PDB file of C-alpha atoms in Angstrom:
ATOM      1  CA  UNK A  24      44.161   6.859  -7.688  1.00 83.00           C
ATOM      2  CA  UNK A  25      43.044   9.886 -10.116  1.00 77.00           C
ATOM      3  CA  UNK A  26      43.765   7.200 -13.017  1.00 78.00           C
ATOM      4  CA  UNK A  27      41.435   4.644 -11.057  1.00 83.00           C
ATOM      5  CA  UNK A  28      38.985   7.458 -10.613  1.00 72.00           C
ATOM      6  CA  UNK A  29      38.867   8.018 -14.255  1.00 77.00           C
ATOM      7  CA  UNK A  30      38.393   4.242 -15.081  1.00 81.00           C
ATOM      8  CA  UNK A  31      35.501   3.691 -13.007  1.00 81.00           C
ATOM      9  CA  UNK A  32      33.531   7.038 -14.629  1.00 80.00           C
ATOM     10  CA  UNK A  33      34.644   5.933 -18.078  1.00 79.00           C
ATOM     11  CA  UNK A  34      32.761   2.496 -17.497  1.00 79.00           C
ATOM     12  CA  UNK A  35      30.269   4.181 -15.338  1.00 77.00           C
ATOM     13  CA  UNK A  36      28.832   6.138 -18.629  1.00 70.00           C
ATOM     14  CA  UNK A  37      29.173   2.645 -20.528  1.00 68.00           C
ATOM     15  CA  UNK A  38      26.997   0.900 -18.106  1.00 66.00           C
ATOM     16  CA  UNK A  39      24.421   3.448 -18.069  1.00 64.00           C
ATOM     17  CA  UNK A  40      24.011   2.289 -22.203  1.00 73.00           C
ATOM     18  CA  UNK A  41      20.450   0.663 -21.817  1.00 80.00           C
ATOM     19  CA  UNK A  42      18.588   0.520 -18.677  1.00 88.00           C
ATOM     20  CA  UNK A  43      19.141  -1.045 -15.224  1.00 89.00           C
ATOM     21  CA  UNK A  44      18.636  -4.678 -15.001  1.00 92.00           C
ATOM     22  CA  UNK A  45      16.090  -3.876 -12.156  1.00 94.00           C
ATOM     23  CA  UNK A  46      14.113  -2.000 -14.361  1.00 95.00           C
ATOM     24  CA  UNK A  47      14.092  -4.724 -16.908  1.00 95.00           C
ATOM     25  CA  UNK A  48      13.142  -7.655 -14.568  1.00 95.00           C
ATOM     26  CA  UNK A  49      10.588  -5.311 -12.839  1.00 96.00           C
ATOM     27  CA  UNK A  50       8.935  -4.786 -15.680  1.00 97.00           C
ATOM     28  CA  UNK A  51       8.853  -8.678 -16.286  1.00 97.00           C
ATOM     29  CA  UNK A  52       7.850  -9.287 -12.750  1.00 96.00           C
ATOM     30  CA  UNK A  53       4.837  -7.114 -13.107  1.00 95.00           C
ATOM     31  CA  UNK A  54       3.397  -8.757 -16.341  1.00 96.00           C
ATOM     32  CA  UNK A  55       4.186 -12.244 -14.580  1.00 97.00           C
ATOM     33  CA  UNK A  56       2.022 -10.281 -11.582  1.00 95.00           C
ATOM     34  CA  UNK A  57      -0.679  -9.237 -13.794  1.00 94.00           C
ATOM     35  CA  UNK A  58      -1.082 -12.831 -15.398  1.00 95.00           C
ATOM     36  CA  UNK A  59      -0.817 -14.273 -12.026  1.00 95.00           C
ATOM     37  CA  UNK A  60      -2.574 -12.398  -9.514  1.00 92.00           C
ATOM     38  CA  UNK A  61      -1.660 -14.740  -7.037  1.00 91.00           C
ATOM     39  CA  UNK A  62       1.467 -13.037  -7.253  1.00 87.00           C
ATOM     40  CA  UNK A  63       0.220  -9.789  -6.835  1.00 83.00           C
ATOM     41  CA  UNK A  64      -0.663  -7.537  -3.659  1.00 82.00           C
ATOM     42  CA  UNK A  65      -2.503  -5.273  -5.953  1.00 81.00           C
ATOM     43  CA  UNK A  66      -6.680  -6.152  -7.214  1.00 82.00           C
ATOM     44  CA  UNK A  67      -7.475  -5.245 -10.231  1.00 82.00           C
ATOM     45  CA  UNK A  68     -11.194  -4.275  -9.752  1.00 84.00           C
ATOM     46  CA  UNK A  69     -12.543  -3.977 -13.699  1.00 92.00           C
ATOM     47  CA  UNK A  70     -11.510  -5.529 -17.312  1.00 93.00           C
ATOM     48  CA  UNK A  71     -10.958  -1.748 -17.814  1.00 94.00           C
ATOM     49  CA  UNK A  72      -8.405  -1.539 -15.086  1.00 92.00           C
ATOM     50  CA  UNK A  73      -6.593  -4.607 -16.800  1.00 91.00           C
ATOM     51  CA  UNK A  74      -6.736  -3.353 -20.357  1.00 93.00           C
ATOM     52  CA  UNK A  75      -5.176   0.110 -19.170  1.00 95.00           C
ATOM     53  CA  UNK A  76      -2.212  -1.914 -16.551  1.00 93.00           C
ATOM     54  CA  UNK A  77      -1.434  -3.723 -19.950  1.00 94.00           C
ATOM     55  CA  UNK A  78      -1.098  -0.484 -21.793  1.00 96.00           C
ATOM     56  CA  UNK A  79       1.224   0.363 -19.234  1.00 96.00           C
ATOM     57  CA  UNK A  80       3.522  -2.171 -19.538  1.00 97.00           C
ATOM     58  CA  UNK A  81       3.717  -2.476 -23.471  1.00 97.00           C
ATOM     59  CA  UNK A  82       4.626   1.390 -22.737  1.00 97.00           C
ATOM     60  CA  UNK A  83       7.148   0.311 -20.451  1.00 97.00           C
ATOM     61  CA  UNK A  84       8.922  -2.007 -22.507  1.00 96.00           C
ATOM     62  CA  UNK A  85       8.906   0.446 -25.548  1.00 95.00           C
ATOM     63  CA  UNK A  86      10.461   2.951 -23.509  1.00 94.00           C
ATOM     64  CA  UNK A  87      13.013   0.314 -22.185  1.00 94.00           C
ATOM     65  CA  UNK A  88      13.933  -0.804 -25.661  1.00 93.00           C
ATOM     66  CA  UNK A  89      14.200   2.793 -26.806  1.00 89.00           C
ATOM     67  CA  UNK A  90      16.712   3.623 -24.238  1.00 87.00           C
ATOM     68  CA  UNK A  91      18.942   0.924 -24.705  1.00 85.00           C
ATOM     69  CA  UNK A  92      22.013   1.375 -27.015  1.00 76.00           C
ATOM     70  CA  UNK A  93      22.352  -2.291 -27.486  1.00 72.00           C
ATOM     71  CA  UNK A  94      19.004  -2.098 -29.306  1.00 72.00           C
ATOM     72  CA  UNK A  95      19.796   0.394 -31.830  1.00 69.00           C
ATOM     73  CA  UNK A  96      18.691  -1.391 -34.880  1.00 73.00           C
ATOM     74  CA  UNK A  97      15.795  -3.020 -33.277  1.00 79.00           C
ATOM     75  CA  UNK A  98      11.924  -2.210 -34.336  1.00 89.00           C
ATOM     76  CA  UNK A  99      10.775  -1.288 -31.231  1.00 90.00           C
ATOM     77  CA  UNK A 100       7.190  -1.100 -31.857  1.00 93.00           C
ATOM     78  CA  UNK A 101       7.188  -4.670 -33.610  1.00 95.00           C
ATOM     79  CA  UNK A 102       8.817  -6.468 -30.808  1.00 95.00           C
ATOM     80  CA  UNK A 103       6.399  -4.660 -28.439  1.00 96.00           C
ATOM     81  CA  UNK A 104       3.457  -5.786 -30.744  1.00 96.00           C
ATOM     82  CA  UNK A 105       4.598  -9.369 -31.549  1.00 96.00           C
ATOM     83  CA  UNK A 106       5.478  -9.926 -27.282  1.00 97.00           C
ATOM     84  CA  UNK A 107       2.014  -8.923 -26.365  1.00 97.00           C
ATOM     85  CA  UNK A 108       0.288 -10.502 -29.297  1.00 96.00           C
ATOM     86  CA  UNK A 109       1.676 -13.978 -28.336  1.00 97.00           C
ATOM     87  CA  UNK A 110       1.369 -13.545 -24.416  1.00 97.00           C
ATOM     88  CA  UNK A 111      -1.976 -15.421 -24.413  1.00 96.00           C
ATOM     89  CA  UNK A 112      -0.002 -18.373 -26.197  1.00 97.00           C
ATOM     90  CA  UNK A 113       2.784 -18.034 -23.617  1.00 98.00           C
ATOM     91  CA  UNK A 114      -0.024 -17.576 -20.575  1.00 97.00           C
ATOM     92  CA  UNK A 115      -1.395 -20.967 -21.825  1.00 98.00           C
ATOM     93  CA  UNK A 116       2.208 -22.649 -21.538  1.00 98.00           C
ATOM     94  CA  UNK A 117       3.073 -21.219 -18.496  1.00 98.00           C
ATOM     95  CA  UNK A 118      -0.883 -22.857 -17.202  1.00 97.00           C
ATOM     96  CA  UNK A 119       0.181 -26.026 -18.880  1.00 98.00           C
ATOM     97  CA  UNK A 120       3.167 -26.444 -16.531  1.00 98.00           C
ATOM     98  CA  UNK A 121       1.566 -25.039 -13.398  1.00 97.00           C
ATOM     99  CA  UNK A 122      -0.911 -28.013 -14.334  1.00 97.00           C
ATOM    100  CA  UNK A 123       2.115 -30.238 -15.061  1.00 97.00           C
ATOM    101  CA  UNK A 124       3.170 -29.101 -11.661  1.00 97.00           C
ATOM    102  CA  UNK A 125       0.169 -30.091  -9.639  1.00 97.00           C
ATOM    103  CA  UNK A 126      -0.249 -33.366 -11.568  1.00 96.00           C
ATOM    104  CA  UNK A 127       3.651 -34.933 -11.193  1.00 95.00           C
ATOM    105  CA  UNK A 128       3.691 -33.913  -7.654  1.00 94.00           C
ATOM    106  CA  UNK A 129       1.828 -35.752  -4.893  1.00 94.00           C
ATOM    107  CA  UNK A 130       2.835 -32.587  -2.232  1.00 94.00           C
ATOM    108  CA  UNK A 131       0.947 -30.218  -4.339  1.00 95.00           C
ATOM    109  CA  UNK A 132      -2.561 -29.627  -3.671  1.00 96.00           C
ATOM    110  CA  UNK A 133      -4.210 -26.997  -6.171  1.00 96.00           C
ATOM    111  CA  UNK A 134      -3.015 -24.517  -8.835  1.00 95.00           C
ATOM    112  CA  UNK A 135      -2.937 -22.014  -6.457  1.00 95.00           C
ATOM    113  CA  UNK A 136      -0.429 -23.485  -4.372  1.00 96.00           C
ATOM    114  CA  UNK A 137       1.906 -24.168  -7.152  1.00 97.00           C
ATOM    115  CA  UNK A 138       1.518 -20.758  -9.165  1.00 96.00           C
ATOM    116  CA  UNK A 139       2.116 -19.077  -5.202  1.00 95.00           C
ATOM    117  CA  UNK A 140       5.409 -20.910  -4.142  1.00 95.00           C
ATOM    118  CA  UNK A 141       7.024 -23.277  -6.573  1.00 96.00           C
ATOM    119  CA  UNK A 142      10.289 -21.595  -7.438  1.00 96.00           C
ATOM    120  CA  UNK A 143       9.876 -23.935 -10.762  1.00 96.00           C
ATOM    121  CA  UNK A 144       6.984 -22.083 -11.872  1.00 97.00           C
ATOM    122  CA  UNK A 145       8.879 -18.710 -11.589  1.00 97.00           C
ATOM    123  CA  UNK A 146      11.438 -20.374 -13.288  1.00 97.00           C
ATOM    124  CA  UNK A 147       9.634 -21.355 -16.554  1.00 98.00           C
ATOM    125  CA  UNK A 148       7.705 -18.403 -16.776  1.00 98.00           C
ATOM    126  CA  UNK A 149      10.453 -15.968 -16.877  1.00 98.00           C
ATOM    127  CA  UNK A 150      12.050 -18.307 -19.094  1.00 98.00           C
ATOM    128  CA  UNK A 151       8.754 -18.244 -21.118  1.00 98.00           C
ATOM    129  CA  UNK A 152       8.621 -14.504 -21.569  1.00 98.00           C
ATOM    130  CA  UNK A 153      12.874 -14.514 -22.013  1.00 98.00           C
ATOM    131  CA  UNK A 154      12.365 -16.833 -24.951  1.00 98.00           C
ATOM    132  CA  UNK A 155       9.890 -14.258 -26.777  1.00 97.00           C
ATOM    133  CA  UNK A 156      12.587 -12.024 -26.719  1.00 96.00           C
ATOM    134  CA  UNK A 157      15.519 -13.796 -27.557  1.00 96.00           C
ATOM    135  CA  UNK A 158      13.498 -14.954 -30.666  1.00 95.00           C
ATOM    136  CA  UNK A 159      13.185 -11.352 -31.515  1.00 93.00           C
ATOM    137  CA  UNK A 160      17.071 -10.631 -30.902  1.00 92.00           C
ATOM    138  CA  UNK A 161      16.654  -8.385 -28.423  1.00 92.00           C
ATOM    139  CA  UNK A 162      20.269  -8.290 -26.924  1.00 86.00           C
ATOM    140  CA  UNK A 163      21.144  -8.948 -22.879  1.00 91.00           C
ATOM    141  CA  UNK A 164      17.110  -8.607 -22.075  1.00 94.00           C
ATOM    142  CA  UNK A 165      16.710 -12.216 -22.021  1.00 96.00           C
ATOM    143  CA  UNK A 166      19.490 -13.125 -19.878  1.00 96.00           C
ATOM    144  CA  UNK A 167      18.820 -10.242 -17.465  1.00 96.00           C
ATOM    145  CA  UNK A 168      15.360 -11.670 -16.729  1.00 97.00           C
ATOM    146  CA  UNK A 169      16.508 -15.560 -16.742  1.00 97.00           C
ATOM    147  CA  UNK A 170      19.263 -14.648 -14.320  1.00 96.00           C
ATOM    148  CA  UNK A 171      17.035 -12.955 -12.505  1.00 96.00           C
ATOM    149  CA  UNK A 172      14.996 -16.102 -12.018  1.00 97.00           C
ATOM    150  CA  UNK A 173      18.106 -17.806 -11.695  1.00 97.00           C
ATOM    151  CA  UNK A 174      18.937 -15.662  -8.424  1.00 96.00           C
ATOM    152  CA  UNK A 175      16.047 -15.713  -6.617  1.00 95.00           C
ATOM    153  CA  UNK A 176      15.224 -19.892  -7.600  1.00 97.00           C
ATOM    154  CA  UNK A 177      18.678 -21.742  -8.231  1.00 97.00           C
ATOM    155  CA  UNK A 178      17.281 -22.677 -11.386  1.00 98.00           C
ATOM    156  CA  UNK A 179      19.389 -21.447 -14.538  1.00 98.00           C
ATOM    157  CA  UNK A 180      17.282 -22.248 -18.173  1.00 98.00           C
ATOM    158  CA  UNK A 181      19.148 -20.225 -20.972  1.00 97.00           C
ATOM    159  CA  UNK A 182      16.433 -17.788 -22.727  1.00 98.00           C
ATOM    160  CA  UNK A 183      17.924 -19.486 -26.219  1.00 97.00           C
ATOM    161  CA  UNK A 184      16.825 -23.360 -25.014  1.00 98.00           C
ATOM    162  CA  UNK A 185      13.797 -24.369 -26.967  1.00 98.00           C
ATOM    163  CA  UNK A 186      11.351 -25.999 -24.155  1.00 98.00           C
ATOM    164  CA  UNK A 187       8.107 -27.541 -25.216  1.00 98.00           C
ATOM    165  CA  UNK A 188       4.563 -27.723 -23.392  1.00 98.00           C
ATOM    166  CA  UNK A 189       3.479 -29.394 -20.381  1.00 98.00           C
ATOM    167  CA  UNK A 190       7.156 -28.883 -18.684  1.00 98.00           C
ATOM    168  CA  UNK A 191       7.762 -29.812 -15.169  1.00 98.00           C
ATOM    169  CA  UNK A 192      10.307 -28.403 -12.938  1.00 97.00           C
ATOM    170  CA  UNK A 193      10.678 -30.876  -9.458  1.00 95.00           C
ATOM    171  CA  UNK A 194      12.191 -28.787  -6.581  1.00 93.00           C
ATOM    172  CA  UNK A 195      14.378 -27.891  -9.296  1.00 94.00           C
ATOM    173  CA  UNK A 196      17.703 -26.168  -6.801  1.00 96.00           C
ATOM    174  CA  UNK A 197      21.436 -26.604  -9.228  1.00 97.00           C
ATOM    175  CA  UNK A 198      18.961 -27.506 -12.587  1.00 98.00           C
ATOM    176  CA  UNK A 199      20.880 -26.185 -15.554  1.00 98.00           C
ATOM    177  CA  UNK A 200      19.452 -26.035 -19.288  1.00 98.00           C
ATOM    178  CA  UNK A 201      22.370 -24.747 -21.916  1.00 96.00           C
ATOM    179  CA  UNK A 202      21.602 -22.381 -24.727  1.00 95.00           C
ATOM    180  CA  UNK A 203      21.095 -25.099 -27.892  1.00 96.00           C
ATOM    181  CA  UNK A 204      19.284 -27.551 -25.229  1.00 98.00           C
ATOM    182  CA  UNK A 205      16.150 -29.100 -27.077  1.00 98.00           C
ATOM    183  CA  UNK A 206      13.666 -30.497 -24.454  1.00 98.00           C
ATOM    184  CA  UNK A 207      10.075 -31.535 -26.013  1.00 98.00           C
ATOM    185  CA  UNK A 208       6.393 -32.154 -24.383  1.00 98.00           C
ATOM    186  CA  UNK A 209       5.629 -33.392 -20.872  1.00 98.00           C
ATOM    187  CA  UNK A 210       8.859 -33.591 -19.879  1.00 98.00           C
ATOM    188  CA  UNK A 211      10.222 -33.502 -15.761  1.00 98.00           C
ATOM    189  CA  UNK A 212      13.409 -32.570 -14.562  1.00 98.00           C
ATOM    190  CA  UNK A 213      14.222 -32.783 -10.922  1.00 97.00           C
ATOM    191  CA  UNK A 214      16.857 -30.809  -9.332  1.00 97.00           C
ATOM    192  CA  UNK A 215      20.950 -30.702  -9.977  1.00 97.00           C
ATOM    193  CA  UNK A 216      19.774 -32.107 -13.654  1.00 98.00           C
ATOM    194  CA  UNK A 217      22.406 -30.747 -16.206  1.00 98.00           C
ATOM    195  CA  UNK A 218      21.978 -30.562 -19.946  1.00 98.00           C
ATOM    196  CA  UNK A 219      25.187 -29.130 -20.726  1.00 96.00           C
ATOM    197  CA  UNK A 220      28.170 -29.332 -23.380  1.00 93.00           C
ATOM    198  CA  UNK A 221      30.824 -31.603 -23.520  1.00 89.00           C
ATOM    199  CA  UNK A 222      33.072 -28.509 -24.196  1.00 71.00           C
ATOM    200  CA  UNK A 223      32.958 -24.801 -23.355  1.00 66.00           C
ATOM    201  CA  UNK A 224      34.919 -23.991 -26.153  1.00 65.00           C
ATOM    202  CA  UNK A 225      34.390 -20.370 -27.381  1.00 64.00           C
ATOM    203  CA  UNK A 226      34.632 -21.453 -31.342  1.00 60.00           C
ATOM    204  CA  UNK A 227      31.381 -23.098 -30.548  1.00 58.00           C
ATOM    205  CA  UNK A 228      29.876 -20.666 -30.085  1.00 67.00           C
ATOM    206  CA  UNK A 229      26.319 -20.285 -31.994  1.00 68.00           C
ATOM    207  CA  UNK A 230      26.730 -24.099 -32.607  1.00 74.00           C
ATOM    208  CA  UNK A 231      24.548 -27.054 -31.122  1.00 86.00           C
ATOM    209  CA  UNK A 232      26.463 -28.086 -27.833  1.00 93.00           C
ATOM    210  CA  UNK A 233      23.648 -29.277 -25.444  1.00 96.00           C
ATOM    211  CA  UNK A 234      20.986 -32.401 -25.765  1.00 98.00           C
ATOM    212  CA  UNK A 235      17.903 -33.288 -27.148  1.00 98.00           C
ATOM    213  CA  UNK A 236      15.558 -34.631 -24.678  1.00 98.00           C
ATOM    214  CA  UNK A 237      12.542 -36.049 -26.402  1.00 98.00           C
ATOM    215  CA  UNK A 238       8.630 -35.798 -24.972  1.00 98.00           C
ATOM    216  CA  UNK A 239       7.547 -38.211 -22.412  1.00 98.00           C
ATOM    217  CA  UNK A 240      10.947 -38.147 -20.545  1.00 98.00           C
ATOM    218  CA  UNK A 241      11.829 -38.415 -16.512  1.00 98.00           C
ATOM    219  CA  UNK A 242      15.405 -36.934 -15.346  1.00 98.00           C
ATOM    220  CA  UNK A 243      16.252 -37.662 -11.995  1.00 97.00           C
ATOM    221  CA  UNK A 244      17.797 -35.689  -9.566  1.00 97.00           C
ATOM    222  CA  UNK A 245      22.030 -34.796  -9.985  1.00 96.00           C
ATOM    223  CA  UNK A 246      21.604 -36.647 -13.927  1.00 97.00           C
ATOM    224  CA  UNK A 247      24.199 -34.831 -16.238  1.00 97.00           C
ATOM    225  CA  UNK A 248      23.251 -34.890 -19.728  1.00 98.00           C
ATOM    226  CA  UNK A 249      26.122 -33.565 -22.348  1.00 97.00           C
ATOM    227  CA  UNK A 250      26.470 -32.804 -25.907  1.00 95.00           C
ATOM    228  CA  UNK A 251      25.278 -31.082 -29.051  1.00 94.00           C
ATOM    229  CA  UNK A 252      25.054 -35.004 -30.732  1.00 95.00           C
ATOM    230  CA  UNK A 253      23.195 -37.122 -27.521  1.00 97.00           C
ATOM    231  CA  UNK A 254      19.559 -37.346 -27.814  1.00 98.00           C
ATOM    232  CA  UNK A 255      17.341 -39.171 -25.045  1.00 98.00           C
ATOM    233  CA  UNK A 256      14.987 -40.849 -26.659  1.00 98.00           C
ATOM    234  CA  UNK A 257      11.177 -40.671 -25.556  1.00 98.00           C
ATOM    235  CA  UNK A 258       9.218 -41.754 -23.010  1.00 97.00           C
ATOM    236  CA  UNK A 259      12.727 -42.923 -21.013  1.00 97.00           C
ATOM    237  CA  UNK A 260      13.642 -42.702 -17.792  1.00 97.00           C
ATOM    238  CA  UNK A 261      17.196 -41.332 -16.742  1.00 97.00           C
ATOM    239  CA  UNK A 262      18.032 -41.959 -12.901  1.00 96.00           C
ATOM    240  CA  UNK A 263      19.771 -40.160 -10.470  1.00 95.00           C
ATOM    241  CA  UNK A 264      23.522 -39.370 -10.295  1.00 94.00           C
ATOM    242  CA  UNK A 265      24.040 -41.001 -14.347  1.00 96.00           C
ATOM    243  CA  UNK A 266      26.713 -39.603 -16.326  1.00 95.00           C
ATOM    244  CA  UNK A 267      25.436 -39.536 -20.603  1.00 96.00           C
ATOM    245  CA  UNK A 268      27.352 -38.123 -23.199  1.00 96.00           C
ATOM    246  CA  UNK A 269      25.946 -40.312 -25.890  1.00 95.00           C
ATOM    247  CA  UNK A 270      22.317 -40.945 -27.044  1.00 97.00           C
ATOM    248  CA  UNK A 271      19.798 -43.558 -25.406  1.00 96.00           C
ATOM    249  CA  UNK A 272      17.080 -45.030 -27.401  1.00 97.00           C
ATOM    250  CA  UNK A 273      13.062 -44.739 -26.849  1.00 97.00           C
ATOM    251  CA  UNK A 274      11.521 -46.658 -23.676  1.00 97.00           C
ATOM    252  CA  UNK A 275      14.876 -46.870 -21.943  1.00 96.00           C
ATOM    253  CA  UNK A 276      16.074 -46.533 -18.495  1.00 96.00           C
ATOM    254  CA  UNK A 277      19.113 -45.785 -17.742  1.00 95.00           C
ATOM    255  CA  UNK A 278      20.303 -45.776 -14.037  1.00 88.00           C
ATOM    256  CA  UNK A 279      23.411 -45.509 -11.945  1.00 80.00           C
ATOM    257  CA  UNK A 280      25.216 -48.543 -10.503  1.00 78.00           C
ATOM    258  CA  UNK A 281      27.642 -47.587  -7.426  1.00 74.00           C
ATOM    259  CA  UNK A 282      30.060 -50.011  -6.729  1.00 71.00           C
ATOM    260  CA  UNK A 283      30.156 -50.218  -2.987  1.00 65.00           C
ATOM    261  CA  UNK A 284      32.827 -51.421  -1.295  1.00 60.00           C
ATOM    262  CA  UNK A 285      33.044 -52.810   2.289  1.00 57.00           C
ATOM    263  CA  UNK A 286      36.148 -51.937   4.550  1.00 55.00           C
ATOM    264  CA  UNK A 287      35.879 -54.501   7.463  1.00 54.00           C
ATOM    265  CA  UNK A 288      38.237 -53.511  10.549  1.00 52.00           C
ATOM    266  CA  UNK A 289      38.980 -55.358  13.811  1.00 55.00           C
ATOM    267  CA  UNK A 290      38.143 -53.228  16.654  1.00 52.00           C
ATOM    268  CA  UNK A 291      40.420 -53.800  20.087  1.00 51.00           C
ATOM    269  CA  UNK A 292      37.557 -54.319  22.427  1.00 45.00           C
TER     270      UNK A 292
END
């Protein structure tokens, strides 16, 4: 046991190399918060009073990059800068999809609604805020605050997957977006969608393994979508339960044909 013992303190001081992961997604949650107040319990009464909540949080994620290991040859300040300098771009995505939201869903009835409850909205904008990071090569932030999304919505987008405007998430429960996935504008996805690779490989790694989906495209719900080399061509429509490991052209739909077969039995009456 004393040899256990010492194992679990040895990896206790290794974990304790860059802050908690609640710390990190906290942080995240509270600029989603302040973006959204929807989200938050908390009015902010004066401009002033935003301003200063904002100087609070680029603090925060200063000190969080400082105190991580992982981050040793990082510019702290510049990330800090360039994340807050291009949060009014990502606020305008992450508006774009709540709008994409309310307009591909007939249950939805205002932006409220959609920026209060839809787990896909959560989804894309901790994705959204992820991405800015992972662009920056900040290691294991990213994934901590897409997992973290990923927990709490069923929905698991990979911080590296380049997603384009106007993005909407349908229910949205089992979707999974890989690491090289490409998916352009207005784009919907409904839930158990997969764009994943045809092999898990670890050589691959830092290659292109998972689709191109092209703007103006409709996945339907279970659709697996898998390779590095399959592109789905715009403005197509892929139905439920379909199986695609090779490219479709523009304007297509592609859907799923069961073959059903009929067992007839005689029942003794």
């Amino acid at each position: 046991m004393e040899k256990f013992y010492s194992t679990l303190f040895a990896r206790q001081q290794a974990a304790h190399d860059m802050p908690s992961n609640v710390r990190i997604w906290e942080w995240a949650r509270d600029v989603f918060r302040l973006m959204f107040p929807e989200r938050n319990s908390k009015k902010l009464l004066t401009v002033e009073a935003v301003k200063a909540t904002f100087t609070i949080l680029e603090n925060e994620l200063y000190d969080l990059l400082l105190n991580s290991k992982d981050c040793i040859g990082c510019d702290h300040r510049e990330i800090v800068q360039r994340f807050f300098e291009n949060l009014p771009h990502i606020y305008h995505l992450m508006l774009e999809d709540a709008q994409a939201m309310l307009d591909g869903d007939p249950a939805a009835n205002n932006l409220s609604e959609v920026i209060r409850t839809y787990p896909g909205f959560l989804a894309i904008c901790m994705y959204r805020m992820a991405h800015q990071l992972w662009l920056d090569r900040v290691p294991l932030f990213p994934r901590i605050l897409t997992e973290y999304a990923h927990e709490r919505t069923g929905i698991d987008i990979h911080p590296g997957a380049t997603i384009g405007r106007h993005f909407h998430i349908d229910h949205g429960t089992g979707l999974v977006i890989g690491e090289t996935a490409v998916i352009g504008d207005h784009v919907k996805l409904y839930q158990g969608v997969t764009l994943g690779a045809l092999s898990v490989d670890k050589v691959l790694a830092g290659q292109r393994r998972h689709p191109i989906i092209e703007d103006h495209v409709i996945i339907y719900a279970g659709a697996t979508i898998l390779g590095g080399n399959t592109r789905i061509g715009h403005h197509s429509v892929i139905g439920g339960n379909v199986w695609i490991t090779s490219s479709v052209p523009p304007d297509t739909t592609v859907f799923h044909k069961p073959q059903i077969q009929f067992i007839h039995s005689k029942v003794d009456r």
